[in-house]
Amino acid sequence: MCKYIVSGGNKIEGKLNIRGAKNSILPIMAATILNENKSIIHNVPNISDVYIMIKILESIGCKVDYEPDTLIIDSSNINSGEIDEEYVRQMRSSIIIMGAMIGRLNYTKISYPGGCAIGSRPIDLHLKALKKLGIKIEEKNGYIKCFKDNLKSATINLEFPSVGATENAILAAIKAKGITKIYNAAREPEIED
């Protein structure tokens, strides 16, 4: 058994630099798709998932510069709605790009995500939320195709407060006319970021 002994009564002082969080940076990077210009993001963590998301963004036509701690993403020339399967299979959270892509384009195609081995985490909540926003979804041969036939605001009642489904719904709803309400939304800090 591990044992910690804390001797209190001493003044705590000093400086600490807090790195950016993976759970925040990836949806922020996905959100840059909705900006048809340059986005500058500071305090970016140097982690493999950031590099995978950079490859995803570049594969659809974004220009990305990654300097120490800073990302500059120019999404003005997005030229593809199809996300490269190679990268999607490497990172489960790549699924959050669907909401932003359908918000920006009329069509997107993405394979089912891969990534970490936390266990089975289906994406049905993501798809149900997007359907509520009027997005037509086809699942076929390991791919998800989304069509922005009638993007509209909606009231979405999530069966479970899924972080990814909440993020996808928010990203897609940004371009919908009207007010979208999401009930039972996730309340993790990265949702507010």
mmCIF file of C-alpha atoms in Angstrom:
data_model
loop_
_atom_site.group_PDB
_atom_site.id
_atom_site.type_symbol
_atom_site.label_atom_id
_atom_site.label_comp_id
_atom_site.label_asym_id
_atom_site.label_seq_id
_atom_site.Cartn_x
_atom_site.Cartn_y
_atom_site.Cartn_z
ATOM 1 C CA MET A 1 0.000 0.000 0.000
ATOM 2 C CA CYS A 2 1.239 3.472 -0.893
ATOM 3 C CA LYS A 3 1.449 6.059 1.854
ATOM 4 C CA TYR A 4 1.768 9.839 1.573
ATOM 5 C CA ILE A 5 2.864 12.051 4.438
ATOM 6 C CA VAL A 6 2.040 15.740 4.089
ATOM 7 C CA SER A 7 3.642 18.233 6.440
ATOM 8 C CA GLY A 8 1.468 21.334 6.274
ATOM 9 C CA GLY A 9 1.859 24.861 7.515
ATOM 10 C CA ASN A 10 4.290 25.967 4.816
ATOM 11 C CA LYS A 11 3.641 28.727 2.302
ATOM 12 C CA ILE A 12 3.203 27.403 -1.221
ATOM 13 C CA GLU A 13 4.657 29.559 -3.958
ATOM 14 C CA GLY A 14 6.115 29.342 -7.430
ATOM 15 C CA LYS A 15 5.082 29.265 -11.052
ATOM 16 C CA LEU A 16 3.583 26.499 -13.077
ATOM 17 C CA ASN A 17 2.839 26.477 -16.787
ATOM 18 C CA ILE A 18 -0.278 24.466 -17.538
ATOM 19 C CA ARG A 19 -0.258 22.830 -20.958
ATOM 20 C CA GLY A 20 -3.281 22.826 -23.192
ATOM 21 C CA ALA A 21 -5.558 19.803 -22.909
ATOM 22 C CA LYS A 22 -6.104 17.111 -25.552
ATOM 23 C CA ASN A 23 -9.824 17.016 -24.838
ATOM 24 C CA SER A 24 -10.060 20.749 -25.557
ATOM 25 C CA ILE A 25 -7.668 21.218 -28.464
ATOM 26 C CA LEU A 26 -9.150 18.597 -30.792
ATOM 27 C CA PRO A 27 -12.703 20.043 -30.905
ATOM 28 C CA ILE A 28 -11.214 23.541 -31.172
ATOM 29 C CA MET A 29 -9.178 22.383 -34.180
ATOM 30 C CA ALA A 30 -12.326 20.849 -35.705
ATOM 31 C CA ALA A 31 -14.197 24.119 -35.140
ATOM 32 C CA THR A 32 -11.677 26.002 -37.302
ATOM 33 C CA ILE A 33 -13.325 24.339 -40.311
ATOM 34 C CA LEU A 34 -16.320 26.621 -39.739
ATOM 35 C CA ASN A 35 -14.126 29.726 -40.019
ATOM 36 C CA GLU A 36 -13.471 30.462 -43.665
ATOM 37 C CA ASN A 37 -10.248 32.249 -42.808
ATOM 38 C CA LYS A 38 -7.219 31.847 -40.524
ATOM 39 C CA SER A 39 -7.527 30.694 -36.930
ATOM 40 C CA ILE A 40 -4.677 31.073 -34.440
ATOM 41 C CA ILE A 41 -4.644 28.807 -31.392
ATOM 42 C CA HIS A 42 -2.116 29.198 -28.572
ATOM 43 C CA ASN A 43 -1.064 26.813 -25.780
ATOM 44 C CA VAL A 44 -1.380 23.762 -28.035
ATOM 45 C CA PRO A 45 -0.134 20.534 -26.440
ATOM 46 C CA ASN A 46 2.580 18.634 -28.310
ATOM 47 C CA ILE A 47 0.800 15.268 -28.539
ATOM 48 C CA SER A 48 0.290 12.693 -31.288
ATOM 49 C CA ASP A 49 -3.462 13.368 -31.592
ATOM 50 C CA VAL A 50 -2.720 16.987 -32.548
ATOM 51 C CA TYR A 51 -0.508 15.748 -35.393
ATOM 52 C CA ILE A 52 -3.212 13.337 -36.571
ATOM 53 C CA MET A 53 -5.808 16.132 -36.545
ATOM 54 C CA ILE A 54 -3.362 18.316 -38.512
ATOM 55 C CA LYS A 55 -3.145 15.557 -41.153
ATOM 56 C CA ILE A 56 -6.959 15.338 -41.258
ATOM 57 C CA LEU A 57 -7.270 19.096 -41.743
ATOM 58 C CA GLU A 58 -4.564 19.112 -44.430
ATOM 59 C CA SER A 59 -6.272 16.216 -46.240
ATOM 60 C CA ILE A 60 -9.399 18.357 -46.763
ATOM 61 C CA GLY A 61 -7.488 21.417 -47.970
ATOM 62 C CA CYS A 62 -6.583 23.368 -44.836
ATOM 63 C CA LYS A 63 -3.140 24.931 -44.604
ATOM 64 C CA VAL A 64 -1.677 24.276 -41.157
ATOM 65 C CA ASP A 65 1.449 25.717 -39.538
ATOM 66 C CA TYR A 66 2.444 24.296 -36.158
ATOM 67 C CA GLU A 67 5.029 26.298 -34.318
ATOM 68 C CA PRO A 68 5.939 25.570 -30.704
ATOM 69 C CA ASP A 69 2.696 25.990 -28.720
ATOM 70 C CA THR A 70 0.836 27.712 -31.594
ATOM 71 C CA LEU A 71 -1.314 26.449 -34.455
ATOM 72 C CA ILE A 72 -2.248 28.587 -37.439
ATOM 73 C CA ILE A 73 -5.027 26.953 -39.442
ATOM 74 C CA ASP A 74 -6.216 28.484 -42.706
ATOM 75 C CA SER A 75 -9.474 26.800 -43.697
ATOM 76 C CA SER A 76 -10.344 29.192 -46.525
ATOM 77 C CA ASN A 77 -9.604 26.608 -49.237
ATOM 78 C CA ILE A 78 -11.313 23.441 -48.040
ATOM 79 C CA ASN A 79 -11.700 21.350 -51.174
ATOM 80 C CA SER A 80 -12.945 17.972 -49.980
ATOM 81 C CA GLY A 81 -15.758 16.621 -47.842
ATOM 82 C CA GLU A 82 -14.113 13.215 -47.580
ATOM 83 C CA ILE A 83 -11.948 12.561 -44.556
ATOM 84 C CA ASP A 84 -8.916 10.307 -45.118
ATOM 85 C CA GLU A 85 -9.661 6.909 -43.549
ATOM 86 C CA GLU A 86 -6.014 6.366 -42.585
ATOM 87 C CA TYR A 87 -6.152 9.193 -40.040
ATOM 88 C CA VAL A 88 -9.709 8.606 -38.816
ATOM 89 C CA ARG A 89 -8.865 5.034 -37.841
ATOM 90 C CA GLN A 90 -5.935 6.268 -35.730
ATOM 91 C CA MET A 91 -7.946 8.582 -33.495
ATOM 92 C CA ARG A 92 -11.400 7.992 -32.036
ATOM 93 C CA SER A 93 -12.076 11.692 -31.450
ATOM 94 C CA SER A 94 -11.765 12.342 -35.194
ATOM 95 C CA ILE A 95 -15.532 11.713 -35.320
ATOM 96 C CA ILE A 96 -16.130 15.259 -33.995
ATOM 97 C CA ILE A 97 -15.061 16.617 -37.355
ATOM 98 C CA MET A 98 -18.417 15.478 -38.830
ATOM 99 C CA GLY A 99 -20.419 18.287 -37.232
ATOM 100 C CA ALA A 100 -18.031 20.981 -38.414
ATOM 101 C CA MET A 101 -17.741 19.516 -41.917
ATOM 102 C CA ILE A 102 -21.488 19.311 -42.427
ATOM 103 C CA GLY A 103 -21.817 22.830 -41.027
ATOM 104 C CA ARG A 104 -19.375 24.084 -43.660
ATOM 105 C CA LEU A 105 -20.085 21.847 -46.654
ATOM 106 C CA ASN A 106 -23.136 20.154 -48.111
ATOM 107 C CA TYR A 107 -21.626 16.681 -47.790
ATOM 108 C CA THR A 108 -19.089 14.738 -45.772
ATOM 109 C CA LYS A 109 -17.892 11.146 -45.780
ATOM 110 C CA ILE A 110 -15.961 9.618 -42.896
ATOM 111 C CA SER A 111 -15.051 6.074 -41.892
ATOM 112 C CA TYR A 112 -15.884 4.741 -38.473
ATOM 113 C CA PRO A 113 -13.293 6.005 -35.983
ATOM 114 C CA GLY A 114 -10.525 4.006 -34.362
ATOM 115 C CA GLY A 115 -8.160 5.149 -31.655
ATOM 116 C CA CYS A 116 -7.886 4.345 -28.000
ATOM 117 C CA ALA A 117 -8.889 1.004 -26.521
ATOM 118 C CA ILE A 118 -11.174 2.199 -23.729
ATOM 119 C CA GLY A 119 -13.840 -0.199 -24.923
ATOM 120 C CA SER A 120 -16.865 -0.093 -27.134
ATOM 121 C CA ARG A 121 -18.146 3.458 -27.475
ATOM 122 C CA PRO A 122 -20.735 3.576 -30.214
ATOM 123 C CA ILE A 123 -21.424 6.766 -32.126
ATOM 124 C CA ASP A 124 -25.191 6.364 -32.318
ATOM 125 C CA LEU A 125 -25.718 9.423 -30.088
ATOM 126 C CA HIS A 126 -23.693 11.536 -32.533
ATOM 127 C CA LEU A 127 -25.769 10.354 -35.472
ATOM 128 C CA LYS A 128 -29.107 10.829 -33.682
ATOM 129 C CA ALA A 129 -28.149 14.395 -32.733
ATOM 130 C CA LEU A 130 -27.119 15.230 -36.303
ATOM 131 C CA LYS A 131 -30.338 13.727 -37.683
ATOM 132 C CA LYS A 132 -32.338 15.987 -35.341
ATOM 133 C CA LEU A 133 -30.621 18.931 -37.041
ATOM 134 C CA GLY A 134 -31.993 17.786 -40.399
ATOM 135 C CA ILE A 135 -28.845 16.048 -41.618
ATOM 136 C CA LYS A 136 -29.424 12.985 -43.782
ATOM 137 C CA ILE A 137 -27.105 10.122 -42.792
ATOM 138 C CA GLU A 138 -26.217 6.949 -44.686
ATOM 139 C CA GLU A 139 -24.125 4.183 -43.119
ATOM 140 C CA LYS A 140 -22.677 1.789 -45.673
ATOM 141 C CA ASN A 141 -19.527 -0.328 -46.134
ATOM 142 C CA GLY A 142 -17.800 1.064 -43.034
ATOM 143 C CA TYR A 143 -18.463 4.707 -43.919
ATOM 144 C CA ILE A 144 -20.803 7.406 -42.698
ATOM 145 C CA LYS A 145 -22.072 9.852 -45.313
ATOM 146 C CA CYS A 146 -23.769 13.044 -44.155
ATOM 147 C CA PHE A 147 -25.799 15.326 -46.402
ATOM 148 C CA LYS A 148 -26.858 18.839 -45.422
ATOM 149 C CA ASP A 149 -30.275 18.613 -47.049
ATOM 150 C CA ASN A 150 -32.173 20.668 -44.495
ATOM 151 C CA LEU A 151 -29.870 21.924 -41.724
ATOM 152 C CA LYS A 152 -32.129 23.486 -39.116
ATOM 153 C CA SER A 153 -32.142 24.332 -35.445
ATOM 154 C CA ALA A 154 -33.649 21.710 -33.167
ATOM 155 C CA THR A 155 -34.265 20.549 -29.646
ATOM 156 C CA ILE A 156 -31.948 17.614 -28.999
ATOM 157 C CA ASN A 157 -32.453 15.290 -26.036
ATOM 158 C CA LEU A 158 -29.318 13.197 -25.619
ATOM 159 C CA GLU A 159 -29.954 9.788 -24.037
ATOM 160 C CA PHE A 160 -26.579 10.089 -22.307
ATOM 161 C CA PRO A 161 -24.426 13.196 -21.724
ATOM 162 C CA SER A 162 -21.851 12.227 -24.353
ATOM 163 C CA VAL A 163 -18.998 14.699 -24.768
ATOM 164 C CA GLY A 164 -18.452 13.849 -28.440
ATOM 165 C CA ALA A 165 -22.151 13.919 -29.338
ATOM 166 C CA THR A 166 -22.520 17.277 -27.576
ATOM 167 C CA GLU A 167 -19.506 18.665 -29.475
ATOM 168 C CA ASN A 168 -20.756 17.339 -32.824
ATOM 169 C CA ALA A 169 -24.230 18.789 -32.262
ATOM 170 C CA ILE A 170 -22.800 22.190 -31.299
ATOM 171 C CA LEU A 171 -20.448 22.294 -34.303
ATOM 172 C CA ALA A 172 -23.213 21.368 -36.758
ATOM 173 C CA ALA A 173 -25.774 23.705 -35.142
ATOM 174 C CA ILE A 174 -23.518 26.749 -35.480
ATOM 175 C CA LYS A 175 -24.532 27.094 -39.146
ATOM 176 C CA ALA A 176 -28.220 26.254 -38.584
ATOM 177 C CA LYS A 177 -30.721 29.113 -38.547
ATOM 178 C CA GLY A 178 -32.453 29.622 -35.225
ATOM 179 C CA ILE A 179 -31.684 28.389 -31.726
ATOM 180 C CA THR A 180 -30.692 24.813 -30.984
ATOM 181 C CA LYS A 181 -31.247 23.483 -27.476
ATOM 182 C CA ILE A 182 -29.343 20.428 -26.256
ATOM 183 C CA TYR A 183 -30.712 18.691 -23.176
ATOM 184 C CA ASN A 184 -28.668 16.216 -21.139
ATOM 185 C CA ALA A 185 -25.576 17.734 -22.762
ATOM 186 C CA ALA A 186 -22.139 16.875 -21.427
ATOM 187 C CA ARG A 187 -20.805 19.372 -18.891
ATOM 188 C CA GLU A 188 -17.094 18.630 -19.039
ATOM 189 C CA PRO A 189 -14.742 21.650 -19.198
ATOM 190 C CA GLU A 190 -13.843 21.017 -22.852
ATOM 191 C CA ILE A 191 -17.458 21.721 -23.846
ATOM 192 C CA GLU A 192 -17.059 25.298 -22.621
ATOM 193 C CA ASP A 193 -13.673 25.671 -24.321
#
